[in-house]
XYZ file of C-alpha atoms in Angstrom:
576
model
C -21.673 -4.662 21.347
C -22.595 -1.114 21.604
C -19.941 1.549 22.341
C -21.223 2.038 25.915
C -21.201 -1.605 26.896
C -18.606 -3.084 29.182
C -16.424 -5.785 27.525
C -17.545 -9.260 28.329
C -14.188 -10.943 27.745
C -11.766 -11.719 30.620
C -9.127 -9.157 31.624
C -5.801 -11.002 31.767
C -3.363 -9.798 34.499
C -0.028 -8.614 33.230
C 3.095 -7.443 34.931
C 4.449 -5.925 31.666
C 6.152 -2.560 31.966
C 4.994 0.035 29.499
C 6.237 -0.245 25.929
C 8.812 2.378 24.956
C 7.788 5.194 22.647
C 4.285 5.652 21.402
C 2.730 2.628 23.081
C 3.858 3.874 26.458
C 2.732 7.460 26.229
C -0.977 7.232 26.964
C -2.379 5.593 30.052
C -5.326 3.217 29.276
C -7.996 1.174 31.008
C -7.059 -2.474 30.469
C -10.712 -3.432 30.523
C -11.572 -1.358 27.469
C -11.899 -2.940 24.076
C -8.875 -2.392 21.884
C -9.629 -4.718 18.976
C -12.702 -6.376 17.489
C -11.859 -9.475 15.399
C -14.388 -11.786 13.915
C -16.978 -10.435 16.393
C -14.695 -11.051 19.285
C -13.850 -8.277 21.684
C -10.188 -8.103 22.676
C -9.350 -5.800 25.532
C -6.180 -3.702 26.085
C -5.454 -6.185 28.868
C -5.690 -9.111 26.503
C -3.388 -7.426 23.904
C -0.908 -6.490 26.642
C -0.763 -10.084 27.867
C -0.341 -11.423 24.301
C 2.401 -8.935 23.577
C 4.140 -9.752 26.782
C 4.331 -13.382 25.746
C 5.936 -12.221 22.484
C 8.216 -9.900 24.398
C 9.356 -12.784 26.615
C 10.177 -15.035 23.674
C 12.274 -12.235 22.104
C 14.118 -11.541 25.414
C 14.774 -15.175 26.040
C 16.665 -15.215 22.739
C 18.672 -12.093 23.658
C 17.447 -10.172 20.656
C 17.418 -6.662 22.201
C 18.322 -4.100 19.541
C 18.359 -6.897 16.903
C 16.120 -7.118 13.874
C 13.126 -9.549 14.112
C 10.998 -10.360 11.016
C 7.269 -9.966 11.640
C 4.875 -11.167 8.789
C 2.144 -8.573 8.311
C -1.512 -9.623 8.267
C -4.931 -8.392 9.608
C -4.964 -10.184 12.956
C -4.692 -9.558 16.723
C -1.504 -11.711 16.632
C 0.215 -9.220 14.226
C -0.752 -6.309 16.502
C 0.530 -8.218 19.629
C 3.767 -9.152 17.722
C 4.578 -5.563 16.806
C 3.889 -4.361 20.354
C 5.841 -7.333 21.877
C 8.862 -6.777 19.722
C 8.907 -3.086 20.657
C 8.444 -4.038 24.345
C 11.510 -6.257 24.151
C 13.619 -3.409 22.742
C 14.040 -5.189 19.390
C 13.280 -3.882 15.857
C 10.491 -5.290 13.821
C 11.109 -5.770 10.086
C 7.592 -5.850 8.711
C 7.273 -8.441 5.951
C 4.500 -8.363 3.409
C 2.432 -10.991 1.712
C 5.297 -12.102 -0.518
C 6.757 -15.189 -2.051
C 9.773 -17.027 -0.354
C 12.425 -15.322 -2.363
C 11.250 -11.823 -1.533
C 10.985 -12.703 2.120
C 14.522 -14.231 2.191
C 15.833 -11.089 0.427
C 14.137 -8.750 2.952
C 15.465 -10.713 5.947
C 18.996 -10.811 4.558
C 18.983 -7.092 3.660
C 18.223 -6.248 7.371
C 20.559 -8.753 8.848
C 17.601 -10.141 10.738
C 18.523 -12.357 13.717
C 15.129 -14.149 13.781
C 11.683 -14.191 12.264
C 8.201 -15.186 13.284
C 6.081 -17.435 11.030
C 2.558 -16.718 9.913
C 0.074 -15.675 12.628
C -1.722 -18.948 12.169
C 1.428 -20.880 13.155
C 2.667 -21.497 16.601
C 4.159 -18.322 18.226
C 7.766 -19.520 18.192
C 10.749 -17.665 16.690
C 12.925 -19.042 13.938
C 16.564 -18.077 14.561
C 18.356 -17.077 11.225
C 21.882 -17.395 10.000
C 21.697 -14.456 7.594
C 24.720 -12.491 6.511
C 25.223 -9.638 9.018
C 23.218 -11.116 11.768
C 24.200 -8.242 14.033
C 21.821 -6.256 11.980
C 21.699 -2.785 10.523
C 23.482 -1.381 13.567
C 26.829 -3.013 12.713
C 26.421 -3.075 8.888
C 25.740 0.584 8.611
C 26.785 2.113 11.956
C 23.197 2.727 13.040
C 22.275 2.802 16.742
C 19.362 0.353 16.745
C 18.160 1.819 20.051
C 16.839 4.708 18.061
C 15.091 2.658 15.314
C 11.317 2.116 15.463
C 10.862 -0.453 12.619
C 11.932 -1.411 9.075
C 9.577 -1.226 6.092
C 10.098 -2.433 2.573
C 9.235 -0.665 -0.692
C 9.964 -1.246 -4.316
C 13.603 -0.741 -5.398
C 15.320 -0.684 -8.801
C 17.477 -3.827 -8.476
C 14.785 -6.560 -8.500
C 14.838 -6.961 -4.667
C 13.001 -5.258 -1.814
C 14.293 -1.913 -0.665
C 14.466 -1.706 3.101
C 13.867 1.619 4.904
C 15.092 2.101 8.477
C 12.572 4.262 10.288
C 13.688 6.152 13.340
C 11.648 6.236 16.481
C 11.655 10.032 16.822
C 10.488 10.728 13.271
C 7.804 8.027 13.496
C 6.411 9.408 16.720
C 6.475 12.957 15.605
C 4.648 12.116 12.332
C 2.059 9.973 14.091
C 1.258 12.669 16.715
C 1.203 15.366 14.097
C -1.338 13.283 12.102
C -3.554 12.830 15.154
C -3.253 16.477 16.079
C -4.634 17.346 12.597
C -7.251 14.613 12.602
C -8.082 13.899 16.295
C -9.658 10.696 17.456
C -11.087 9.537 20.786
C -12.593 6.589 22.619
C -15.812 6.833 20.618
C -14.067 6.074 17.312
C -14.053 2.740 15.536
C -11.118 2.519 13.133
C -11.245 0.008 10.165
C -8.094 -2.095 9.655
C -8.384 -2.095 5.928
C -5.001 -0.848 4.741
C -2.574 -3.356 3.333
C -0.762 -4.779 6.439
C 2.761 -3.608 6.668
C 2.232 -0.354 4.779
C 2.569 3.017 6.518
C -1.252 3.584 6.677
C -1.760 0.244 8.453
C 0.640 1.372 11.211
C -1.455 4.467 11.834
C -4.500 2.146 12.196
C -2.627 -0.233 14.464
C -1.429 2.402 16.949
C -4.516 4.559 17.022
C -6.054 2.600 19.965
C -2.989 3.114 22.121
C -2.836 6.874 21.430
C -6.454 7.730 21.553
C -8.422 4.949 23.154
C -10.285 4.172 19.826
C -11.198 0.631 18.889
C -9.548 -1.125 15.971
C -11.968 -3.307 14.042
C -10.422 -6.044 11.843
C -12.337 -7.583 8.876
C -11.971 -11.283 8.050
C -10.003 -12.212 4.961
C -12.993 -12.577 2.698
C -14.362 -9.158 3.609
C -11.067 -7.473 3.166
C -10.708 -8.749 -0.430
C -14.261 -7.970 -1.564
C -15.305 -4.270 -1.757
C -18.903 -5.298 -1.893
C -18.670 -6.937 1.484
C -16.476 -4.097 2.853
C -19.132 -1.457 2.262
C -21.786 -3.467 4.233
C -19.196 -4.370 6.866
C -18.445 -0.632 7.490
C -22.118 0.095 8.315
C -22.569 -3.054 10.325
C -19.681 -2.225 12.579
C -20.375 1.564 12.769
C -16.990 2.447 11.492
C -16.102 6.093 11.928
C -12.535 6.278 10.549
C -11.463 4.734 7.290
C -8.242 4.821 5.296
C -8.033 3.542 1.716
C -6.371 4.045 -1.594
C -8.334 6.095 -4.132
C -9.021 2.872 -6.100
C -10.385 1.031 -3.068
C -12.556 4.003 -2.091
C -14.053 4.041 -5.608
C -14.710 0.266 -5.492
C -16.479 0.510 -2.247
C -18.525 3.488 -3.313
C -19.400 1.822 -6.598
C -20.520 -1.458 -5.006
C -22.616 0.206 -2.221
C -26.252 0.947 -2.712
C -26.479 3.033 0.443
C -24.113 5.628 2.011
C -22.211 4.784 5.132
C -23.463 7.441 7.517
C -21.326 6.374 10.471
C -18.134 7.505 8.654
C -16.884 10.937 10.016
C -13.282 10.734 8.622
C -12.081 9.117 5.383
C -8.357 9.319 4.507
C -7.236 8.799 0.891
C -3.692 7.342 1.032
C -1.141 5.666 -1.112
C -1.756 7.302 -4.557
C -2.938 10.450 -6.337
C -6.549 11.325 -5.446
C -8.515 12.225 -8.561
C -11.671 14.321 -8.727
C -13.575 11.149 -9.789
C -12.371 9.192 -6.709
C -13.141 12.204 -4.484
C -16.636 12.635 -5.802
C -17.369 8.865 -5.400
C -16.112 9.044 -1.824
C -18.113 12.040 -1.023
C -21.256 10.254 -2.051
C -20.289 7.144 -0.198
C -19.395 8.989 3.002
C -21.662 12.129 2.953
C -20.995 13.097 6.546
C -17.141 12.609 6.495
C -14.268 14.902 6.235
C -12.192 13.525 3.346
C -8.438 13.993 3.862
C -6.081 13.689 0.914
C -2.940 12.350 2.639
C 0.423 12.582 1.079
C 3.577 10.894 2.278
C 6.141 8.124 1.688
C 7.794 5.370 3.656
C 10.865 7.571 3.724
C 9.141 10.470 5.367
C 7.507 8.451 7.251
C 3.763 8.484 7.575
C 1.709 11.469 6.374
C 3.700 14.513 5.353
C 1.054 16.820 3.744
C -2.680 16.946 4.020
C -5.597 18.601 2.270
C -8.976 18.364 4.007
C -12.338 18.492 2.199
C -15.388 19.277 4.376
C -18.546 17.085 4.036
C -20.243 17.588 0.817
C -17.665 19.787 -0.853
C -16.072 16.817 -2.586
C -19.017 16.491 -4.962
C -17.970 19.498 -7.047
C -14.173 18.958 -6.937
C -12.083 19.257 -10.061
C -8.592 17.923 -10.940
C -5.989 18.256 -9.639
C -6.824 17.797 -5.999
C -4.227 19.521 -3.807
C -2.010 17.507 -1.312
C -2.264 20.560 0.976
C 0.343 21.760 3.371
C 3.010 20.026 5.465
C 2.018 18.965 8.908
C 3.544 20.666 11.946
C 6.343 18.144 12.432
C 7.842 18.624 8.941
C 9.464 21.299 6.780
C 9.321 20.989 2.994
C 10.593 23.054 0.060
C 10.190 23.148 -3.677
C 13.411 23.056 -5.576
C 13.102 24.282 -9.242
C 13.987 21.757 -11.863
C 15.972 24.368 -13.678
C 18.141 26.365 -11.354
C 17.531 29.475 -13.602
C 13.783 29.310 -12.635
C 14.603 31.053 -9.329
C 11.381 31.191 -7.329
C 9.336 29.084 -9.702
C 6.303 27.587 -8.022
C 6.962 24.264 -9.749
C 9.781 21.887 -8.845
C 10.953 18.801 -6.914
C 9.514 18.370 -3.384
C 12.191 18.067 -0.753
C 11.673 17.117 2.970
C 13.973 18.303 5.751
C 15.919 15.472 7.302
C 14.317 15.535 10.808
C 10.960 14.337 9.428
C 12.536 11.486 7.435
C 13.535 7.921 7.946
C 17.259 7.259 8.869
C 18.548 5.406 5.842
C 18.135 2.456 3.476
C 19.303 -1.042 4.671
C 21.795 -1.244 1.775
C 23.646 1.789 3.037
C 22.381 4.048 0.283
C 22.107 7.594 1.646
C 18.514 8.771 2.049
C 19.392 12.393 2.688
C 21.606 14.852 0.774
C 23.029 18.069 2.041
C 21.336 21.243 0.805
C 22.752 24.617 0.038
C 21.428 25.811 3.523
C 23.617 23.371 5.451
C 20.737 21.101 6.282
C 20.024 17.600 4.980
C 17.007 16.973 2.746
C 15.187 14.062 1.159
C 14.326 14.375 -2.470
C 10.909 12.752 -2.958
C 11.215 12.623 -6.711
C 7.698 14.180 -6.976
C 7.162 17.227 -9.184
C 4.792 19.609 -7.423
C 3.439 23.111 -7.791
C 2.864 25.726 -5.130
C -0.746 27.078 -5.493
C -1.638 30.833 -4.863
C -3.104 29.921 -1.395
C 0.131 28.323 -0.353
C -0.876 24.685 -0.566
C 0.901 22.172 -2.768
C -0.387 20.249 -5.821
C 1.245 17.073 -7.044
C 1.890 17.044 -10.888
C 3.935 14.022 -11.823
C 6.948 11.829 -11.039
C 10.466 12.768 -12.170
C 11.388 8.937 -12.673
C 9.924 5.613 -13.544
C 8.179 5.187 -10.189
C 4.552 4.512 -10.343
C 1.646 3.873 -8.064
C -0.375 0.674 -8.554
C -3.625 0.652 -6.453
C -1.933 2.475 -3.500
C 1.446 0.680 -3.731
C 4.694 2.192 -4.849
C 6.282 0.280 -7.765
C 9.617 0.787 -9.484
C 9.330 -0.341 -13.135
C 13.068 -1.064 -13.017
C 12.458 -3.583 -10.234
C 10.116 -5.532 -12.438
C 12.609 -5.558 -15.364
C 15.346 -6.598 -12.991
C 13.313 -9.446 -11.762
C 12.508 -10.576 -15.227
C 16.159 -10.515 -16.052
C 16.742 -13.303 -13.521
C 15.016 -15.799 -15.850
C 17.468 -17.719 -18.047
C 16.904 -16.932 -21.701
C 15.553 -13.386 -21.138
C 17.679 -10.910 -23.198
C 15.602 -7.763 -22.739
C 12.424 -6.453 -21.020
C 10.330 -3.402 -20.814
C 7.810 -2.641 -18.086
C 5.157 0.107 -18.856
C 2.414 1.580 -16.781
C -1.124 2.464 -18.076
C -3.384 4.673 -15.973
C -6.929 5.888 -16.723
C -8.427 9.256 -15.814
C -9.783 7.931 -12.472
C -6.324 6.895 -11.231
C -6.746 3.099 -11.866
C -3.510 1.766 -13.412
C -1.678 -1.463 -14.125
C 1.704 -2.653 -15.291
C 2.388 -4.416 -18.511
C 5.646 -6.308 -19.224
C 7.103 -7.137 -22.599
C 9.975 -9.666 -22.556
C 12.409 -10.673 -25.395
C 13.730 -14.210 -25.175
C 16.746 -15.619 -26.940
C 16.315 -17.821 -29.931
C 17.714 -20.740 -28.016
C 15.284 -20.730 -25.140
C 11.659 -21.715 -24.690
C 10.805 -19.383 -21.700
C 7.127 -18.458 -21.723
C 4.821 -16.129 -19.800
C 3.797 -18.834 -17.134
C 7.491 -19.385 -16.250
C 8.023 -15.674 -16.011
C 4.996 -15.142 -13.894
C 6.079 -17.853 -11.424
C 9.476 -16.232 -11.020
C 8.054 -12.743 -10.614
C 5.415 -13.864 -8.064
C 8.252 -15.266 -5.896
C 10.287 -12.120 -5.853
C 7.847 -9.142 -6.321
C 5.178 -7.554 -4.181
C 1.840 -8.692 -5.379
C 1.049 -5.122 -6.370
C 4.028 -5.035 -8.717
C 2.916 -8.102 -10.682
C 2.261 -7.134 -14.367
C -1.347 -7.456 -15.422
C -0.125 -8.858 -18.711
C 3.170 -10.473 -19.848
C 4.003 -10.683 -23.541
C 6.935 -12.835 -24.653
C 8.671 -12.045 -27.947
C 11.470 -13.752 -29.867
C 14.619 -11.881 -30.627
C 15.530 -11.481 -34.258
C 19.003 -10.426 -35.647
C 17.090 -8.707 -38.544
C 15.260 -6.312 -36.205
C 16.256 -2.772 -36.906
C 15.116 -1.580 -33.503
C 15.145 -3.309 -30.107
C 12.239 -5.624 -29.740
C 10.928 -4.105 -26.580
C 10.848 -0.634 -28.199
C 8.889 -2.142 -31.143
C 6.482 -3.838 -28.638
C 5.934 -0.554 -26.797
C 5.265 1.253 -30.070
C 2.827 -1.379 -31.338
C 0.923 -1.355 -28.123
C 0.689 2.444 -28.200
C -0.791 2.081 -31.764
C -3.563 -0.271 -30.499
C -2.069 -3.512 -31.771
C -4.382 -5.464 -29.529
C -7.590 -4.414 -31.311
C -7.240 -7.298 -33.698
C -8.183 -9.678 -30.917
C -11.869 -10.368 -30.308
C -13.520 -8.852 -27.245
C -13.850 -12.207 -25.499
C -10.242 -13.030 -26.224
C -9.201 -9.716 -24.615
C -11.413 -10.436 -21.592
C -10.219 -13.991 -21.146
C -6.555 -13.183 -21.570
C -6.739 -10.113 -19.269
C -8.576 -12.147 -16.598
C -6.037 -14.980 -16.826
C -3.186 -12.589 -16.541
C -4.704 -10.832 -13.468
C -5.342 -14.182 -11.772
C -1.983 -15.763 -12.743
C -3.417 -18.395 -15.157
C -6.250 -20.856 -15.230
C -9.536 -20.926 -17.128
C -12.314 -18.492 -16.122
C -15.915 -19.593 -16.240
C -17.602 -16.852 -18.392
C -20.794 -17.190 -16.412
C -19.189 -17.391 -12.981
C -18.737 -14.407 -10.662
C -15.521 -12.606 -10.605
C -14.954 -12.927 -6.813
C -15.967 -16.617 -6.955
C -13.223 -17.099 -9.516
C -10.693 -15.863 -7.017
C -10.509 -12.085 -7.899
C -9.571 -9.611 -5.142
C -9.940 -5.906 -5.449
C -6.377 -5.557 -6.489
C -6.461 -8.254 -9.173
C -9.838 -7.033 -10.402
C -8.297 -3.578 -10.848
C -5.510 -4.995 -12.831
C -8.041 -6.788 -15.023
C -10.103 -3.704 -15.731
C -7.009 -1.570 -16.325
C -5.570 -4.124 -18.715
C -8.900 -4.365 -20.692
C -9.086 -0.533 -20.880
C -5.484 -0.388 -22.244
C -6.140 -3.051 -24.871
C -9.431 -1.632 -26.020
C -8.012 1.890 -26.013
C -10.800 3.351 -23.860
C -11.350 4.127 -20.163
C -13.551 1.617 -18.477
C -14.988 2.384 -14.977
C -13.835 -0.143 -12.479
C -17.259 -0.112 -10.754
C -18.784 -1.776 -13.919
C -17.545 -5.168 -12.666
C -20.003 -4.948 -9.798
C -22.914 -4.193 -12.108
C -21.889 -6.787 -14.656
C -20.006 -9.353 -12.371
C -19.302 -12.158 -15.020
C -17.213 -12.135 -18.127
C -20.263 -12.713 -20.367
C -22.319 -9.892 -18.681
C -19.271 -7.576 -18.843
C -18.707 -8.383 -22.533
C -22.361 -7.812 -23.352
C -22.259 -4.467 -21.755
C -19.071 -3.445 -23.466
C -20.435 -4.449 -26.854
C -23.451 -2.352 -26.399
C -21.711 0.688 -24.808
C -18.110 0.576 -25.821
C -18.285 3.921 -27.775
C -20.007 5.676 -24.873
C -17.768 4.475 -22.083
C -15.649 7.106 -20.195
C-alpha cells in the first residue's frame, strides 16, 4: 500500500477514553494505518479496540496502580498490551526474551500482581502470588500513579535489575527526542530494536505522537541482517534505530544502499568510526544520530548528529554530543584536585532520571549543589566545542551488541551451580565495537560440572545478550600458587588458544555461540540457527582466540564454516 492510499481494513468502533500521558496527547484519525505487520495494515482504530480489550481485562481484575508483566516481542499484540495496561492505570513490567528463572525473578522483584503470557497465547491474565503483591508502591513507598513502566537491565547479583521509570521523565525525554528529530505522518518507522529495551519504546510510541506508521518485521527477517536490508527498501522505511553492530551487519550484507532512509539512530553502544562509515554508505541520504542514554535516564540523554555524507570521513572517537533540552548533565572530575578538568564521570540531574530501582537501592545521590544526581559510571571528556565524548567505563559494565551487561552478574549466576568454586567473566572487543563475553569457571575436585550444565543454568537466568560466547571449565588444584581464574585470564591474554587448529577454533566458537550441537561445515550460518547476535558472538570469539580483528561482515561473504576457514587461511595476516 502506498503512503497516500486509504487503509482497506475495517475500522472498529471503540468507546475507550484517551490513554493517560503520551498516548492521549495527540488527536489521531482512527482510520489511518498505525502498524504494518506481515503485510497487514492495522489502523489506529484497530489498535485502540485491541488495547481496550486488554484494558478491560486489567480493570476487571482490579489492577489499577498495580504491576502487570508484559512479555516483549515484535507484534501488534505487544503494542496493544502496553497501551491497554496504560489505559487501565496499571504499570507494565516489560519482560524480555528470557528463561523461566529470570522471568520469575523479574516478576518477584516488582511485586507483580499478574502477568500476560506470550502474544501467541490467549489474551488472559495469570494472577500471581508473588511476595509483595501490592507492588513497588508499598514495598518502597512509591506512588504508582506516577510510574510509566518498569524495565530490567543487568545487575551485579545474578538476577535482573528492575528500574522504575516515572511518567514525567519518560514523557519529557520522548518529546525532547522528537523535538530534536521530528517525524510526521509520512514516516515509516522500523520496529527492529530488541523489544523491551528503551529504543523499542520510542519506536512503539512514535505513531501516537507523530502519526507515523510502525512497520514490524517477521521473526526470520528480524534475526537475519541480510533480509533486514532488503526489507527496509521493500517497505520504504524512513526511520531506523539499531546498535552499531546491527548497522554494520546490515550495511555489510547489502549490495545496494537504502535510499528511503532519512534518519538512522545508532543506539545502545559506543558508535565507532568504522560503524559510522558503514552506515553512511548504507544510508547515503540519512542524518545519522549518535544517541546516548541509559534505562536510568530514561531514553536518549545526549545526541550528536552527522549530516548525510559526512560520516564517510569520520574518525574515532565519535562524540555523543550535547544533552537534549529536557536534561541537565555535569562532568565530575575523577580526582577532586583536578578542578575544572574536562574529563570525569558524567552525572545526570534527577528530574531527567528514573525514580528508583525495584530493590530499593537509591538511584540518585545528593550533590554539593543541593540537587540530586545520577552517576552514569561513564568517563567522558568535554570537547572544545562544548560537546561530550565517551571515553570508557569506570566499572565492569560492558556493552554486548547494544545490551548492557554487568560481568559480576554472569559470575554471580555461575556461582549458583553446585561445585563451582570460582569464576571470571571477561570482555573482548575489537576496533569496530564488536565484543563478546568469555567465562572461565573453576570447579571443585569433587564435582563433574561441565560447560553444558553451566550453559543451561546461565541460559535460564541471564539475558541472552549476557550469555558468554565461550565457557571454559578448569579443575581446582591445591598446588596452584595463584587463583585458577587469574591463571586462565593470563593464559588467554598470552594467546594460549593458538595451539588449536583453525577448524577446531571455528567449530568450538560456533558451538559456544549456538549453545551446543554439531555444525555442518558446508551449511549456511543462518540455516544452522545463528541470529545476528549469536553470529557476532561467534566472530568476536574467533577474533579473540586467533589474536586478530576479523570483520563481522565476512560471514556474509563466506557464509559457511569451510568457506570462512578457507578465507582466514589465505588472509589471516592481512585481516583488520
